[in-house]
PDB file of C-alpha atoms in Angstrom:
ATOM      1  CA  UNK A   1    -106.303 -65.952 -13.762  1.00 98.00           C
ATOM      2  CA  UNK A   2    -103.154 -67.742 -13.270  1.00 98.00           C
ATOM      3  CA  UNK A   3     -99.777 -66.636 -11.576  1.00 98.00           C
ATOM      4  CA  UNK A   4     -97.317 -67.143 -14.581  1.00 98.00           C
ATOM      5  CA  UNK A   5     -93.149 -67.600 -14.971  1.00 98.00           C
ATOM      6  CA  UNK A   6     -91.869 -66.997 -18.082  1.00 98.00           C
ATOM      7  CA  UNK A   7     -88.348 -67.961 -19.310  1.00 97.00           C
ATOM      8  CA  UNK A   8     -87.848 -70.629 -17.120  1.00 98.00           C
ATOM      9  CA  UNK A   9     -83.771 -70.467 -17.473  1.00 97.00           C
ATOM     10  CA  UNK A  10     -83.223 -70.711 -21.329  1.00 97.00           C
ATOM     11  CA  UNK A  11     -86.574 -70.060 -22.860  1.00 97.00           C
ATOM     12  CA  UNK A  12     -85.704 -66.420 -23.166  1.00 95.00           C
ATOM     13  CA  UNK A  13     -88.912 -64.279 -24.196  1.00 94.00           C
ATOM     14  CA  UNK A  14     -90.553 -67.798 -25.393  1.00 97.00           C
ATOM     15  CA  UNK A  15     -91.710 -70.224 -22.881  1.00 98.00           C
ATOM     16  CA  UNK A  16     -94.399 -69.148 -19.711  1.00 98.00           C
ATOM     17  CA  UNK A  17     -95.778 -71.943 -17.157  1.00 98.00           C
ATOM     18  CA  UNK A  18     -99.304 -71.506 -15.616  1.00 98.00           C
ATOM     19  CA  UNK A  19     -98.893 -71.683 -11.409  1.00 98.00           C
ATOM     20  CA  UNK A  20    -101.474 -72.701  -9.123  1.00 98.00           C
ATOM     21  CA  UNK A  21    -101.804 -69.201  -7.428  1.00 98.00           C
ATOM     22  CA  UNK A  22    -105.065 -66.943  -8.695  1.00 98.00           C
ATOM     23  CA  UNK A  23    -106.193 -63.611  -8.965  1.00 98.00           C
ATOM     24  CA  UNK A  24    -109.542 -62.793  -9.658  1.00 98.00           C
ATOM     25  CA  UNK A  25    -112.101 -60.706 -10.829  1.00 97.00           C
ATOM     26  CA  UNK A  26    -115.730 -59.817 -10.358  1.00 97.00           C
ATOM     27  CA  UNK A  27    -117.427 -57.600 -13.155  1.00 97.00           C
ATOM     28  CA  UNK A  28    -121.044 -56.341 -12.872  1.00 96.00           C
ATOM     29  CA  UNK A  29    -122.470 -54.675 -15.357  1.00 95.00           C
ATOM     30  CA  UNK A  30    -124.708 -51.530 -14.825  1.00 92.00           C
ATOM     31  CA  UNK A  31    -124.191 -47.498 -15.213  1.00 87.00           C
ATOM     32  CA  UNK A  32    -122.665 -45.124 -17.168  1.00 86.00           C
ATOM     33  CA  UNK A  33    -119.402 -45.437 -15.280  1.00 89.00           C
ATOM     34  CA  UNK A  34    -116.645 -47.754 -13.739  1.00 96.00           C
ATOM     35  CA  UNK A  35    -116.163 -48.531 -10.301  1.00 96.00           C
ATOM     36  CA  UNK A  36    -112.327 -50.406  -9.230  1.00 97.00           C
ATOM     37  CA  UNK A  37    -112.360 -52.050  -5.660  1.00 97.00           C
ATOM     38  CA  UNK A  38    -109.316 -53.681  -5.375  1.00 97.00           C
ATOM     39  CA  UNK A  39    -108.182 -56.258  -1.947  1.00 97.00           C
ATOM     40  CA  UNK A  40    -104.452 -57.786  -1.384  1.00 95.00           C
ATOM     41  CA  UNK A  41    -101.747 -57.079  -3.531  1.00 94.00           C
ATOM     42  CA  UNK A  42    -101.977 -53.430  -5.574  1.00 93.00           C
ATOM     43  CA  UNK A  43    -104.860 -51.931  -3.059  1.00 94.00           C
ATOM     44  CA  UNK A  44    -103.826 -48.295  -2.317  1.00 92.00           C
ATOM     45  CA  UNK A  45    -101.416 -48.102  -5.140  1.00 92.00           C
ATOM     46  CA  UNK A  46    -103.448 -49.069  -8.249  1.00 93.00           C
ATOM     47  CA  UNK A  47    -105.936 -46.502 -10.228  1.00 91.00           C
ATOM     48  CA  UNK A  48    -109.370 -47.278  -9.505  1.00 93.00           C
ATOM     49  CA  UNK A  49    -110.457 -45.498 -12.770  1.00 93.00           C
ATOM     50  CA  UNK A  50    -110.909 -46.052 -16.672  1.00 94.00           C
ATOM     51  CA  UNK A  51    -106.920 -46.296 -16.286  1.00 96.00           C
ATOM     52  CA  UNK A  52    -106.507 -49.356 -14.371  1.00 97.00           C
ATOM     53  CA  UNK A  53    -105.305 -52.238 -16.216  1.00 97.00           C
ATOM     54  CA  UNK A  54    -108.098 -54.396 -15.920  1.00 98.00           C
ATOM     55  CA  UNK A  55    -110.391 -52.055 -17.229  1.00 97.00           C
ATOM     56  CA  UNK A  56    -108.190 -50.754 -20.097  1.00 97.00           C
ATOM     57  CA  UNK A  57    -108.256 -54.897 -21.076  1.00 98.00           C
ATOM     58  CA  UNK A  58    -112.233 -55.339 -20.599  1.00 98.00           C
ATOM     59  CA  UNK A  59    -112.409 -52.065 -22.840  1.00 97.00           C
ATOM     60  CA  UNK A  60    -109.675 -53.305 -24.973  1.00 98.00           C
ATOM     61  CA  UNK A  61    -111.950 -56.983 -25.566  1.00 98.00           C
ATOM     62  CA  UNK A  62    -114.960 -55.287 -26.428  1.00 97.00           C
ATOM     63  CA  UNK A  63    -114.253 -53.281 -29.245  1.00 97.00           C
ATOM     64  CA  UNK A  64    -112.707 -56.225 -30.222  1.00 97.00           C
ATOM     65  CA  UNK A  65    -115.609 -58.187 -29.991  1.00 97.00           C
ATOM     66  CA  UNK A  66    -117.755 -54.508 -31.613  1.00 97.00           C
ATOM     67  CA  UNK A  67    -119.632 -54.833 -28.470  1.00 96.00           C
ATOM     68  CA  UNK A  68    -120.485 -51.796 -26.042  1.00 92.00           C
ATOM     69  CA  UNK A  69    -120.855 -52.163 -22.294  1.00 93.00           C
ATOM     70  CA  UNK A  70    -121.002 -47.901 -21.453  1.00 91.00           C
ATOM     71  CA  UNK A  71    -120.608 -49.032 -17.336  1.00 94.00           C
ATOM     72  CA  UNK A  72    -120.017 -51.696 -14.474  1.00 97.00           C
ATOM     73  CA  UNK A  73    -118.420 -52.585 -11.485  1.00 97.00           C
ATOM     74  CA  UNK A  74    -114.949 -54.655 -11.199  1.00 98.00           C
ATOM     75  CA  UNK A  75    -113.729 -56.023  -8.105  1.00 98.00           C
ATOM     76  CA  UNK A  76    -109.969 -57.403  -8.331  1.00 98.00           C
ATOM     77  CA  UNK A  77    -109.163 -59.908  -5.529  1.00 98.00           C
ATOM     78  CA  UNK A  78    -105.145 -60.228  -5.761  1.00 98.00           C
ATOM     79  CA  UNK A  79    -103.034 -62.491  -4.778  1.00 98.00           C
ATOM     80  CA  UNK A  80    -100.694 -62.831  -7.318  1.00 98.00           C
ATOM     81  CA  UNK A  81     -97.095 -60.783  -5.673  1.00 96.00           C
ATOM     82  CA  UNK A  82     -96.906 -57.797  -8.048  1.00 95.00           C
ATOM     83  CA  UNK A  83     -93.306 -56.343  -9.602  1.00 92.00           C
ATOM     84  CA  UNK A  84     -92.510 -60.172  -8.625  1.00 95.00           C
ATOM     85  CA  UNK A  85     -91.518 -61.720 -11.982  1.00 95.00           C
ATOM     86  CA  UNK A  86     -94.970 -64.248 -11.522  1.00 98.00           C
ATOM     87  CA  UNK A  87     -97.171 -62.188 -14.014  1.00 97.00           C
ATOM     88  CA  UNK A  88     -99.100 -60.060 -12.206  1.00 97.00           C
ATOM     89  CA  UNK A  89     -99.480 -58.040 -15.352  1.00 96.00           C
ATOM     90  CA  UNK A  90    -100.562 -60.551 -17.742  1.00 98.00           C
ATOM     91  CA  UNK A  91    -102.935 -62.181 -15.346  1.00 98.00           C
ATOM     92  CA  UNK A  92    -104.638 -58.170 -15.337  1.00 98.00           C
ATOM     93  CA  UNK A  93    -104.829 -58.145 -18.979  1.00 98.00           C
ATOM     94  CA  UNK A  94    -105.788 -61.643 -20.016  1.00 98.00           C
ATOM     95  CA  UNK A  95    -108.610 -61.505 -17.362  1.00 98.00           C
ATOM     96  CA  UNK A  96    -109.876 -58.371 -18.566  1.00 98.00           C
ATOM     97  CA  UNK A  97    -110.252 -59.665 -21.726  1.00 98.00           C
ATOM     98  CA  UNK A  98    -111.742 -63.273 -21.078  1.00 98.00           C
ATOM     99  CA  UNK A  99    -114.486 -60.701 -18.992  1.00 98.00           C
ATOM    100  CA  UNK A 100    -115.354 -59.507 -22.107  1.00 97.00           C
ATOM    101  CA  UNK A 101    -116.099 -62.337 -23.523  1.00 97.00           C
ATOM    102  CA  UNK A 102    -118.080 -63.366 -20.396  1.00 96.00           C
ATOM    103  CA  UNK A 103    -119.796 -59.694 -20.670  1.00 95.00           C
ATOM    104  CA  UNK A 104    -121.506 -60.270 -24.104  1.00 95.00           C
ATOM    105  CA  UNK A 105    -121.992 -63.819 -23.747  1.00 94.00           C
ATOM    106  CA  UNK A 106    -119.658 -65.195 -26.048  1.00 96.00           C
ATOM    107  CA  UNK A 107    -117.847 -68.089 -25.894  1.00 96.00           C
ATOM    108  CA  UNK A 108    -114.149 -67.645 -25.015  1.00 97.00           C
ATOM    109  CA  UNK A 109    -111.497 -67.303 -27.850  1.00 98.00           C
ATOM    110  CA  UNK A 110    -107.877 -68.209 -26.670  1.00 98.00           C
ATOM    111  CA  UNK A 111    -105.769 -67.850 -29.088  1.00 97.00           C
ATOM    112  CA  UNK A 112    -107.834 -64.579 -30.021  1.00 98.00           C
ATOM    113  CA  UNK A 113    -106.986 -63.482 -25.984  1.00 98.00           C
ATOM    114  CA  UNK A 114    -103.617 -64.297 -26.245  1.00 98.00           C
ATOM    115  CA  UNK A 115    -103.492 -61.875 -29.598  1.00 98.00           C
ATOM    116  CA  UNK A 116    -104.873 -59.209 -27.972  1.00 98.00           C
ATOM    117  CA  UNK A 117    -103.116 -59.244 -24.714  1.00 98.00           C
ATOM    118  CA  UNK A 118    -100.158 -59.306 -26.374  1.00 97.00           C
ATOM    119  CA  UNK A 119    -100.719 -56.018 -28.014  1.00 97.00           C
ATOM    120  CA  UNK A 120    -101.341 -54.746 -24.446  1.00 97.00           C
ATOM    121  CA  UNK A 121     -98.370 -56.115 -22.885  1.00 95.00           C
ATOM    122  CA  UNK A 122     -95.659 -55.943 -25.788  1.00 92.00           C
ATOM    123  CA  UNK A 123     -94.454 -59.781 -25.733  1.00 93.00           C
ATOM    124  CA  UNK A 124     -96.733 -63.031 -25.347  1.00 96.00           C
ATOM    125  CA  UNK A 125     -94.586 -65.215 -23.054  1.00 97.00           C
ATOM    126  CA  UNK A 126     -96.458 -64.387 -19.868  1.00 97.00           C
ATOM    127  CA  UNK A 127     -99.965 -63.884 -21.751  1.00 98.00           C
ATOM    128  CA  UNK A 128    -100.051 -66.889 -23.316  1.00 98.00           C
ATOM    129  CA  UNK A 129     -99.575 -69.492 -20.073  1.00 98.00           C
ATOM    130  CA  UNK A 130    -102.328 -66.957 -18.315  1.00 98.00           C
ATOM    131  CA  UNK A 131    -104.812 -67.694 -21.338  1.00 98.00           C
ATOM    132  CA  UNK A 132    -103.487 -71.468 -22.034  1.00 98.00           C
ATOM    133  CA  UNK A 133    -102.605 -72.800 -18.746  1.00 98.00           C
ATOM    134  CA  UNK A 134     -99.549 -75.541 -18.448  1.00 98.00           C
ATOM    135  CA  UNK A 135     -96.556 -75.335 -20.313  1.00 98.00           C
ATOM    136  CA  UNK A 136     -96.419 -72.840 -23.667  1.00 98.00           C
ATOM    137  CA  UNK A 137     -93.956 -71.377 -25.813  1.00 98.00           C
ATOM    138  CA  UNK A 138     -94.851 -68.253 -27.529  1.00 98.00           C
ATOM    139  CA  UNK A 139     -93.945 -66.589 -30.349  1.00 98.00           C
ATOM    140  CA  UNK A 140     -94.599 -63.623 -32.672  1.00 96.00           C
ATOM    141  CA  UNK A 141     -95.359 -63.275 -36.148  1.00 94.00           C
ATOM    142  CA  UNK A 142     -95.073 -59.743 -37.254  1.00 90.00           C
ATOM    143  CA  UNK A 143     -97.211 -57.738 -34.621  1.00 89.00           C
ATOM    144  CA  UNK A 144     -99.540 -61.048 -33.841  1.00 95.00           C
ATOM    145  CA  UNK A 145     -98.966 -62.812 -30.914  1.00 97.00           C
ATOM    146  CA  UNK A 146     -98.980 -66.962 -31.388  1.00 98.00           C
ATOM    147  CA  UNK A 147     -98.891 -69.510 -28.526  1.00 98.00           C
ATOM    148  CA  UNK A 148     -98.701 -73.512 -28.112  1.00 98.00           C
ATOM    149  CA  UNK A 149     -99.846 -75.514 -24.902  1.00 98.00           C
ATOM    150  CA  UNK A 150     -97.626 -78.620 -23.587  1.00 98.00           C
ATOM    151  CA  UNK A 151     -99.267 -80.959 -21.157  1.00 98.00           C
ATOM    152  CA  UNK A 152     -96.343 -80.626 -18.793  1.00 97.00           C
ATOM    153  CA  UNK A 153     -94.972 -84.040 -16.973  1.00 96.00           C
ATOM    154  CA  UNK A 154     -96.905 -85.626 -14.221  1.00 93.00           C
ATOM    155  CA  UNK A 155     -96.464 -84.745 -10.599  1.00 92.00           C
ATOM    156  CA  UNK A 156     -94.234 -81.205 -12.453  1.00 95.00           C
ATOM    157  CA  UNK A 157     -94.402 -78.530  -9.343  1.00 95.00           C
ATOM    158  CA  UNK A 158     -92.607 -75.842  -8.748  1.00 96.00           C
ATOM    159  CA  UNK A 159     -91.886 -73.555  -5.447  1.00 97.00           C
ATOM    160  CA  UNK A 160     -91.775 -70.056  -5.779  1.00 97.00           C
ATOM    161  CA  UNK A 161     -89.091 -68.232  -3.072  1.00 98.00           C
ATOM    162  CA  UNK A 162     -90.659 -64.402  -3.542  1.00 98.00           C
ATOM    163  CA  UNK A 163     -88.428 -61.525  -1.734  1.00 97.00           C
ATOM    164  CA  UNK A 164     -90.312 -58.383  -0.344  1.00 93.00           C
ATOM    165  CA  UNK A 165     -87.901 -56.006  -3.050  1.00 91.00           C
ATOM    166  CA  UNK A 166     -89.532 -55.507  -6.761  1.00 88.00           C
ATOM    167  CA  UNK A 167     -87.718 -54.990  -9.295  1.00 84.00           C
ATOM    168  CA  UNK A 168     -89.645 -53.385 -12.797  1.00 80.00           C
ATOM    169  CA  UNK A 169     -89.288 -55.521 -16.320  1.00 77.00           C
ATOM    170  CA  UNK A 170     -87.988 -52.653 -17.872  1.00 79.00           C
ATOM    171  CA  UNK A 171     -84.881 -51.688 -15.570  1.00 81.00           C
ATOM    172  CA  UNK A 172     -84.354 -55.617 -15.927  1.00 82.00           C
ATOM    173  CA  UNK A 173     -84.186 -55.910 -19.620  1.00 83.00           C
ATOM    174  CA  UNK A 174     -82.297 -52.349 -19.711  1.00 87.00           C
ATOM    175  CA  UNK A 175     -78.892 -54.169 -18.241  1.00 91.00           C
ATOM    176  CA  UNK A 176     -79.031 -57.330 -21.099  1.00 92.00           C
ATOM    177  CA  UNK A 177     -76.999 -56.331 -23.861  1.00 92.00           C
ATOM    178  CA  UNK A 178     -77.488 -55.556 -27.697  1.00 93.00           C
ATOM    179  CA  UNK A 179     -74.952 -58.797 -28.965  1.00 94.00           C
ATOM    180  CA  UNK A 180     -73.953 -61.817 -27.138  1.00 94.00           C
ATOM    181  CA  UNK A 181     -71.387 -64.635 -28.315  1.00 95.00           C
ATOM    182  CA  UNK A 182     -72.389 -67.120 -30.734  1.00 96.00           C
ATOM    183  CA  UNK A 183     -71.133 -70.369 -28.344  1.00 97.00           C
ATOM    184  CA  UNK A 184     -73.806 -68.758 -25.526  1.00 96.00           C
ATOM    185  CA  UNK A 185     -76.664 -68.340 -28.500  1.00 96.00           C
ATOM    186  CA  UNK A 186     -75.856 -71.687 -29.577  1.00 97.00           C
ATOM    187  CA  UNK A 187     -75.688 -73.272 -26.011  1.00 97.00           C
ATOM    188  CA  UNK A 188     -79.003 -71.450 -25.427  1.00 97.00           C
ATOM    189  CA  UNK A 189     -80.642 -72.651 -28.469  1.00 97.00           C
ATOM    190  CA  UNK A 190     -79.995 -76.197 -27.301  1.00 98.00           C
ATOM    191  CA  UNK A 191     -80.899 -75.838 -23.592  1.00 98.00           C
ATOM    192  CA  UNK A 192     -84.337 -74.832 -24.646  1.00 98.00           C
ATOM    193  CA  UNK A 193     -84.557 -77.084 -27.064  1.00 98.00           C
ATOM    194  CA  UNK A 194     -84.240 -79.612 -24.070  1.00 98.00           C
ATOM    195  CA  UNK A 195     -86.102 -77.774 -21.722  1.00 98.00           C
ATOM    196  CA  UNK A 196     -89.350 -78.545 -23.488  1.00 98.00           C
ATOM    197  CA  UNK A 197     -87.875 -82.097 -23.113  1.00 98.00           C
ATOM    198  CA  UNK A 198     -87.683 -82.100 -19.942  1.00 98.00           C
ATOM    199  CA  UNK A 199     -90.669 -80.167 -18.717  1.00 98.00           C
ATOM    200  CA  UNK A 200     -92.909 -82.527 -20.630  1.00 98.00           C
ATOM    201  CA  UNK A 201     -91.182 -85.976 -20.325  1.00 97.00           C
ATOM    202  CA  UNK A 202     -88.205 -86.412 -18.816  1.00 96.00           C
ATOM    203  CA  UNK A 203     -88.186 -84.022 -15.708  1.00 96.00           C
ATOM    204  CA  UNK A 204     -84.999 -86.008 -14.755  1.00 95.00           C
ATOM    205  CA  UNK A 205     -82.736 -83.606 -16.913  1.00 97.00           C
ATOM    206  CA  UNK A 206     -84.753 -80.489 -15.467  1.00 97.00           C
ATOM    207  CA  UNK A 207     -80.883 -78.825 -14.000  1.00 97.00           C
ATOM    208  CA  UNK A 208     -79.109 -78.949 -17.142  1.00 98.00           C
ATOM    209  CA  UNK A 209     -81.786 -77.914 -19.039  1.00 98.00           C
ATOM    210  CA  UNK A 210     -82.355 -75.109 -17.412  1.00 98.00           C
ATOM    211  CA  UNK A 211     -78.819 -73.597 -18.137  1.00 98.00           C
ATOM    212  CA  UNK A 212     -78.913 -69.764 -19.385  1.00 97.00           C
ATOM    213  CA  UNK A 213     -76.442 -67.938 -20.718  1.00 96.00           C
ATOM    214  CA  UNK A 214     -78.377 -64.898 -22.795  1.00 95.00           C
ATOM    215  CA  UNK A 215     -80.054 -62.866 -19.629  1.00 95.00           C
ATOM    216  CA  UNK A 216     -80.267 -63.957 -16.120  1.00 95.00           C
ATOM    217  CA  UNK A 217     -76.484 -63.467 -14.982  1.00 95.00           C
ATOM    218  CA  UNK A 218     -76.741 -59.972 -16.436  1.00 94.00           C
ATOM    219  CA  UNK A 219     -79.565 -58.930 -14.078  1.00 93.00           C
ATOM    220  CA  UNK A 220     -77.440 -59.735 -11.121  1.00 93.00           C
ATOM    221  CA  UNK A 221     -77.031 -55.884 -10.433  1.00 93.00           C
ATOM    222  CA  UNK A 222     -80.732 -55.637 -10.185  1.00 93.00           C
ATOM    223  CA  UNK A 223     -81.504 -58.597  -8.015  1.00 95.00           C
ATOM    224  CA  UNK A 224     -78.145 -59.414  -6.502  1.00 95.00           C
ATOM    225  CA  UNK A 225     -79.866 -61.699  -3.571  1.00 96.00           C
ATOM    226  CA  UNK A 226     -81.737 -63.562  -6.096  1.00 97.00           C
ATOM    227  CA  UNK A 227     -78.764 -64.198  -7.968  1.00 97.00           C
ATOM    228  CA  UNK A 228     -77.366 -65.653  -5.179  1.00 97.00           C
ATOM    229  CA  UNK A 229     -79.954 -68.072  -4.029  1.00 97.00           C
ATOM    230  CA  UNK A 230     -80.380 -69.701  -7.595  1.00 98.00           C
ATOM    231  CA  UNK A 231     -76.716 -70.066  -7.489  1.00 97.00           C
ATOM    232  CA  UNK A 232     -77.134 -71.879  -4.211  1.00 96.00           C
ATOM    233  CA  UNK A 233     -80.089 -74.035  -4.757  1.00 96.00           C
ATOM    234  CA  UNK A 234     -78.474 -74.899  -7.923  1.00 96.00           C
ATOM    235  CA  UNK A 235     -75.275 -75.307  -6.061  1.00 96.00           C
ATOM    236  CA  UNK A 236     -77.306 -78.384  -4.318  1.00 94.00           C
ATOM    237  CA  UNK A 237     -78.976 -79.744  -7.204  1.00 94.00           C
ATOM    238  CA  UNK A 238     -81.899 -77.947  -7.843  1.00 96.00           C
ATOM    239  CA  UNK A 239     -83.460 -76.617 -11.100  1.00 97.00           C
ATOM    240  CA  UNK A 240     -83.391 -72.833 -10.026  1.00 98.00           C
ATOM    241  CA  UNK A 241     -84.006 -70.284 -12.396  1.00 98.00           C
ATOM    242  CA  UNK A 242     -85.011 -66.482 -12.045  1.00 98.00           C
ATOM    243  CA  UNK A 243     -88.950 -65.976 -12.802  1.00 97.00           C
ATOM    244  CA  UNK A 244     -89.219 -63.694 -15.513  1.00 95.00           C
ATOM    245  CA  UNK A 245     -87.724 -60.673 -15.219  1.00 91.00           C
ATOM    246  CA  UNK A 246     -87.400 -61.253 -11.609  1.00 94.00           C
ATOM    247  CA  UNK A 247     -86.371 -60.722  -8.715  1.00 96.00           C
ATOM    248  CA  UNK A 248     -88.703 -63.961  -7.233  1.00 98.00           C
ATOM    249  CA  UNK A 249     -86.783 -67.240  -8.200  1.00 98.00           C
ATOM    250  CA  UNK A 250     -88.518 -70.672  -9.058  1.00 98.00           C
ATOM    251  CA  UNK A 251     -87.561 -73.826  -8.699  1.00 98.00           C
ATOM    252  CA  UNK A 252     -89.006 -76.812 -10.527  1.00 95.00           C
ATOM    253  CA  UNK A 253     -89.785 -79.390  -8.588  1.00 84.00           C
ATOM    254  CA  UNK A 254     -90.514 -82.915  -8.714  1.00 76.00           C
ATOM    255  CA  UNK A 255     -89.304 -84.463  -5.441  1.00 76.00           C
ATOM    256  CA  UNK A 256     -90.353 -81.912  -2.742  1.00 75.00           C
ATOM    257  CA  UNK A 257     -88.474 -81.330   0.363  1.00 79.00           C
ATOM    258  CA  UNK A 258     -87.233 -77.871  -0.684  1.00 89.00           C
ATOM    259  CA  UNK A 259     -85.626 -75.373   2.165  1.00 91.00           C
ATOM    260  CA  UNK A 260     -87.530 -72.819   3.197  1.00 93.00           C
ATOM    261  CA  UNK A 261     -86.968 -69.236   2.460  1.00 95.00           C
ATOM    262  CA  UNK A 262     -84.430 -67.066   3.068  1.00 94.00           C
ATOM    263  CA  UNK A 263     -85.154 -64.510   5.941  1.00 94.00           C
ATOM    264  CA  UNK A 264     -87.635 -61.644   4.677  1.00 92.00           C
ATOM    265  CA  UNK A 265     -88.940 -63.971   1.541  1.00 97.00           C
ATOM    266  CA  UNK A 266     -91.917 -66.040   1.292  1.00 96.00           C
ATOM    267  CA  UNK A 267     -91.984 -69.631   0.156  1.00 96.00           C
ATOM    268  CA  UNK A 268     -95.348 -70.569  -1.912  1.00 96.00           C
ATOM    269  CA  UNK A 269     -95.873 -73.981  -3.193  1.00 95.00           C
ATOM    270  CA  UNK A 270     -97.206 -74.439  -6.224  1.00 96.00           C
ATOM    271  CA  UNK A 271     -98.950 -76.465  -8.620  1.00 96.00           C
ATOM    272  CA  UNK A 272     -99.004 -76.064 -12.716  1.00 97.00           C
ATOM    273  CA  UNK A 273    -102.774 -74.778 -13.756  1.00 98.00           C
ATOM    274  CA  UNK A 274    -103.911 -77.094 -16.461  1.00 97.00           C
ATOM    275  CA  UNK A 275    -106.260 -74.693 -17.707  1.00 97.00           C
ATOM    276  CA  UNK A 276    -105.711 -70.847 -17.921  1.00 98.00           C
ATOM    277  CA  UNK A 277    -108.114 -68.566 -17.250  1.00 98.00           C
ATOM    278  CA  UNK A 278    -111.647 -69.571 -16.885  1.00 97.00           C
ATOM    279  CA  UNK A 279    -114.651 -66.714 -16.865  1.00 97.00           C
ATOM    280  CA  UNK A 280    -118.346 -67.690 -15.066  1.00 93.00           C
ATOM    281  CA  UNK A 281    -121.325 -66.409 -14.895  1.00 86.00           C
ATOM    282  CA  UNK A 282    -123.196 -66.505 -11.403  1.00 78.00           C
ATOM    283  CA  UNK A 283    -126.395 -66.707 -13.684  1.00 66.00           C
ATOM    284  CA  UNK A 284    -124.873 -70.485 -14.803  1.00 56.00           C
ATOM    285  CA  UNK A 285    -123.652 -71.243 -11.248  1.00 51.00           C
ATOM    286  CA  UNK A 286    -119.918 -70.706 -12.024  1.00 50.00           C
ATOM    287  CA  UNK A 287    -120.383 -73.303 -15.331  1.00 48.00           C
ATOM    288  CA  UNK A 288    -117.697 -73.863 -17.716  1.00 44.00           C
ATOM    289  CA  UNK A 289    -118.170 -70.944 -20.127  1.00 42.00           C
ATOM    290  CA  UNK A 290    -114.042 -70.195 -19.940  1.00 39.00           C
ATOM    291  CA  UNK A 291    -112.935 -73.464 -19.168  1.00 37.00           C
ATOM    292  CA  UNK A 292    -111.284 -75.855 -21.432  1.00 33.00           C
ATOM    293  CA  UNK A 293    -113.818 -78.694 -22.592  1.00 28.00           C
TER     294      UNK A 293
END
């Protein structure tokens, strides 16, 4: 499963982008019961019972699917940062769910994952570049999470600058407010409206189209430092937004030659997955059972 930032600058709540960095998970079936090993990011402060995440999504897929799997084993191997802004959350739930599907054998359902993991997570931004891979924008209509894939533009990269602080979604969207002006709606409205644009064909325009107005200014109390370095990098040219609801900030990048990170951060290059998240079976020799034909 894919690392994934959502927003992107003006995409508020709407557009996600798949990143080259992966968790992932191993599920064996067997038993009456689950057993949760979990190695890098999360071990020793996850559950490692019928509470954790991943198993609440594998549960979640297979009644779904009116399938029964009473017991099995799941090993999560993270690497995706977690409180981060990259997704950490999503990539949980939309792999637990495309293990369902590998679980009973049936042939993965996107647009059916990104439904469902959208009821788990309470908005599809994230969810949706996790199931889709590239560039999405995602939507709702009434409870039902919808999603589009972008091819994004060639040679599109991005570098992630990740601080060691977390900050949670919720304390992040608790400080946007209830109204804003019309002039920042409107200037929002056509910054996105751009963005997709530029992330798919003109990259060129990628630092005015990644203008916000509608949320990332009022976080600054929660993630002052990050804040500060996307006013700097932006300060020099560069398309810096915050990822998600923070505090890690992206830049997207199409010439390379970044600076490095700040003391106590860590700089990750990145790719954009062109996929989403892919489920194999060792019985087909990791085959293409998830992938996208």
């Amino acid at each position: 499963m894919p690392a994934t930032s959502a927003n992107l600058g003006p995409g508020f709540d709407a557009f996600g982008l798949a990143l080259s960095l992966y968790d992932e998970l191993t599920v064996t079936p067997g038993g009456s019961g689950v057993t949760v090993d979990v190695v890098g990011p999360g071990a020793g402060e996850v559950a490692l019972d019928e509470s954790h995440l991943v198993v609440r999504s594998i549960r979640a897929g297979l009644e779904s699917l009116g399938a029964v799997v009473p017991g099995f084993s799941l090993r999560c191997e993270n690497r995706i940062p977690h409180g981060r802004g990259l997704g950490s959350s999503s990539a949980a739930i939309v792999g637990g769910i495309a293990a369902a599907y590998g679980l009973t054998g049936t042939p993965l359902d996107r647009d059916r994952v990104v439904e469902l993991a959208n009821e788990i997570e309470g908005h599809p931004d994230n969810v949706a570049a996790a199931a889709l891979g590239g560039f999405t924008i995602a939507w709702t209509e009434g409870d039902k999470g919808r999603a589009v894939r972008l091819e994004p533009a060639g040679g599109l990269a991005a570098v992630a600058y990740v601080p060691v602080t977390r900050v949670l979604t919720k304390e992040a969207r608790g400080l946007l407010p209830a109204a804003v002006p019309h002039a920042d709606a409107a200037a929002n409205a056509g910054r996105a409206a751009l963005l997709v644009a530029a992330l798919t064909s003109r990259p060129e325009l990628l630092m005015t189209a990644t203008e916000d107005r509608l949320h990332q200014e009022f976080r600054e109390p929660a993630m002052p430092e990050s804040l500060a370095l996307v006013h700097k990098l932006r300060g020099s040219g560069l398309p810096a937004v915050v990822s998600g609801a923070g505090p890690t900030v992206l830049v997207l990048d199409v010439a390379g030659g970044l600076p490095a990170a700040p003391d106590g951060w860590e700089r990750y290059e990145l790719g954009i997955d062109p996929v989403g998240v892919q489920v194999w079976s060792e019985q087909t020799e990791r085959g293409p059972a998830g992938g996208r034909e």
